[in-house]
Amino acid sequence: MFETAKEHGCYGKFYKGKFHKQIIAIICPELGSSFYTTYVERLQRIIEAHNGIALISADNFSPAAQAELLEYYASYLQVDGIIAFSLANPPKKGYDIPIVSIFSAPDPNVDTVCINLEAPIIEAVSLLRSLGHERIAFLGESLTHVKAAIFRKVCGLADPCIIESAYRFEKAGEDGARQLLTINGDHTAIICAYDNIALGAIRYLKRCGYRVPEDLSVIGIDNINISEHAETSLATIDTNPDEVCMIAWDIIQKKQQSKYYRSNQAITITGRLIVRETVGKCKTTTENSSQR
């Protein structure tokens, strides 16, 4: 009878057992950025390699939408595990499903895999200063204030140059570079909140007659695929998505084996600076001006 039901697409009416594969829900902020899609693809690959199926949703940076998706997956679909990016609010009490947050979580009881960006940003600033760059700017946008705060702390200056564009991705980089050149022309290095901003900034600088890295050095964050293969390969900070995703999956597995399992602390993975062609020695303002 069950085989006949399967053939006619009504098997679920008769069989209420567990699906033969693990169902893991992934809740990420967006699917339009290379950064998040890199993590989602890594997670999906890991889940499928372990005989699972990944369900992927985007909350569009909305805590309310994230909470609704969490409720849907945990209470209604009753998936086998949930991996959420930057969990905004503590999960409701009573969820009996393993939940892991990537990047941050509001509750110390939520198992979290974090990325330490402070150490590689310190390394990036130190490298630039060792090459003679004293005037270093930061280009970001409205969603990158955490990285901007790290830059402010690392620079140790009372009023570091931090530009926050109203745009996103490459357009934010073009807009940020335009603002930087309008505000002050003596900065010789830029650290960008993510690689798309850096690539947009480089494009704008080149249109204005600046050379990278001869006139300005540029460093991004995230190490997206295109960064290494850009016309001038982009120096960047890699966030180790493979390691982060494997740890998140390992925690999900351990929580499935024992609902009492807790990692008891946020597991932190340190990003690493990758030096490429967009970083070079600083030239004096006079040299820069005479060569443009």
Short mmCIF file of C-alpha atoms in Angstrom, two decimals, residues 162-269:
data_model
loop_
_atom_site.label_atom_id
_atom_site.label_comp_id
_atom_site.label_asym_id
_atom_site.label_seq_id
_atom_site.Cartn_x
_atom_site.Cartn_y
_atom_site.Cartn_z
CA ILE A 162 35.79 56.75 8.74
CA ILE A 163 33.42 57.18 5.82
CA GLU A 164 30.03 55.48 5.84
CA SER A 165 28.30 55.44 2.47
CA ALA A 166 24.54 55.40 2.04
CA TYR A 167 25.04 52.80 -0.71
CA ARG A 168 26.21 49.19 -0.64
CA PHE A 169 28.66 46.93 -2.48
CA GLU A 170 30.78 48.46 -5.30
CA LYS A 171 28.67 51.63 -5.39
CA ALA A 172 29.51 52.20 -1.73
CA GLY A 173 33.19 51.95 -2.63
CA GLU A 174 32.88 54.47 -5.45
CA ASP A 175 30.90 56.83 -3.24
CA GLY A 176 33.31 56.39 -0.32
CA ALA A 177 36.36 57.05 -2.48
CA ARG A 178 34.69 60.15 -3.90
CA GLN A 179 33.98 61.44 -0.41
CA LEU A 180 37.54 60.69 0.68
CA LEU A 181 39.06 62.65 -2.19
CA THR A 182 36.64 65.52 -1.55
CA ILE A 183 37.28 65.68 2.18
CA ASN A 184 41.03 65.29 2.14
CA GLY A 185 43.56 64.37 -0.47
CA ASP A 186 46.47 63.26 1.69
CA HIS A 187 45.36 59.76 2.70
CA THR A 188 47.61 57.11 1.20
CA ALA A 189 45.87 53.91 2.29
CA ILE A 190 42.31 52.62 2.63
CA ILE A 191 40.86 49.68 4.54
CA CYS A 192 37.39 48.72 3.31
CA ALA A 193 34.64 46.95 5.26
CA TYR A 194 34.40 44.25 2.60
CA ASP A 195 35.90 43.38 -0.77
CA ASN A 196 33.08 44.71 -2.97
CA ILE A 197 33.57 48.15 -1.43
CA ALA A 198 37.33 47.89 -2.04
CA LEU A 199 36.82 46.93 -5.69
CA GLY A 200 34.43 49.84 -6.22
CA ALA A 201 36.86 52.25 -4.55
CA ILE A 202 39.73 51.07 -6.76
CA ARG A 203 37.61 51.51 -9.88
CA TYR A 204 36.74 55.09 -8.90
CA LEU A 205 40.32 55.96 -7.95
CA LYS A 206 41.61 54.70 -11.31
CA ARG A 207 38.99 56.77 -13.14
CA CYS A 208 40.28 59.81 -11.29
CA GLY A 209 43.86 59.13 -12.37
CA TYR A 210 45.13 57.50 -9.18
CA ARG A 211 47.19 54.34 -9.31
CA VAL A 212 46.81 51.42 -6.92
CA PRO A 213 49.04 50.76 -5.05
CA GLU A 214 51.48 53.45 -6.28
CA ASP A 215 49.30 56.33 -5.05
CA LEU A 216 46.96 54.58 -2.63
CA SER A 217 47.09 51.13 -1.07
CA VAL A 218 43.77 49.32 -0.59
CA ILE A 219 42.82 46.38 1.64
CA GLY A 220 39.43 44.67 1.74
CA ILE A 221 37.80 42.15 4.07
CA ASP A 222 36.21 38.75 3.24
CA ASN A 223 38.44 37.36 0.45
CA ILE A 224 35.59 36.76 -2.00
CA ASN A 225 36.44 34.74 -5.11
CA ILE A 226 36.89 37.68 -7.46
CA SER A 227 39.43 39.42 -5.18
CA GLU A 228 42.37 37.28 -6.20
CA HIS A 229 41.51 37.53 -9.89
CA ALA A 230 40.85 41.27 -10.16
CA GLU A 231 42.98 43.29 -12.60
CA THR A 232 45.11 44.26 -9.60
CA SER A 233 44.70 41.40 -7.13
CA LEU A 234 43.13 42.67 -3.93
CA ALA A 235 44.82 42.44 -0.55
CA THR A 236 42.18 41.28 1.91
CA ILE A 237 41.36 39.62 5.21
CA ASP A 238 40.15 36.04 4.87
CA THR A 239 37.42 35.00 7.33
CA ASN A 240 38.05 31.24 7.02
CA PRO A 241 34.54 30.15 5.93
CA ASP A 242 35.52 26.48 5.59
CA GLU A 243 36.66 26.25 9.22
CA VAL A 244 33.72 28.29 10.54
CA CYS A 245 31.18 26.14 8.70
CA MET A 246 32.78 22.84 9.72
CA ILE A 247 32.74 23.89 13.38
CA ALA A 248 29.09 24.98 13.14
CA TRP A 249 28.21 21.61 11.61
CA ASP A 250 30.18 19.74 14.27
CA ILE A 251 28.26 21.54 17.02
CA ILE A 252 24.93 20.69 15.33
CA GLN A 253 25.95 17.01 15.26
CA LYS A 254 26.98 17.00 18.92
CA LYS A 255 23.74 18.72 19.94
CA GLN A 256 21.77 16.11 18.00
CA GLN A 257 23.55 13.35 19.90
CA SER A 258 22.83 15.02 23.24
CA LYS A 259 20.31 17.79 23.78
CA TYR A 260 22.30 18.79 26.87
CA TYR A 261 25.47 19.51 24.89
CA ARG A 262 26.80 23.06 25.08
CA SER A 263 30.10 24.40 23.79
CA ASN A 264 29.90 26.72 26.86
CA GLN A 265 31.64 29.56 25.04
CA ALA A 266 31.70 31.34 21.72
CA ILE A 267 34.21 29.53 19.53
CA THR A 268 36.34 32.16 17.84
CA ILE A 269 38.16 31.78 14.54
#
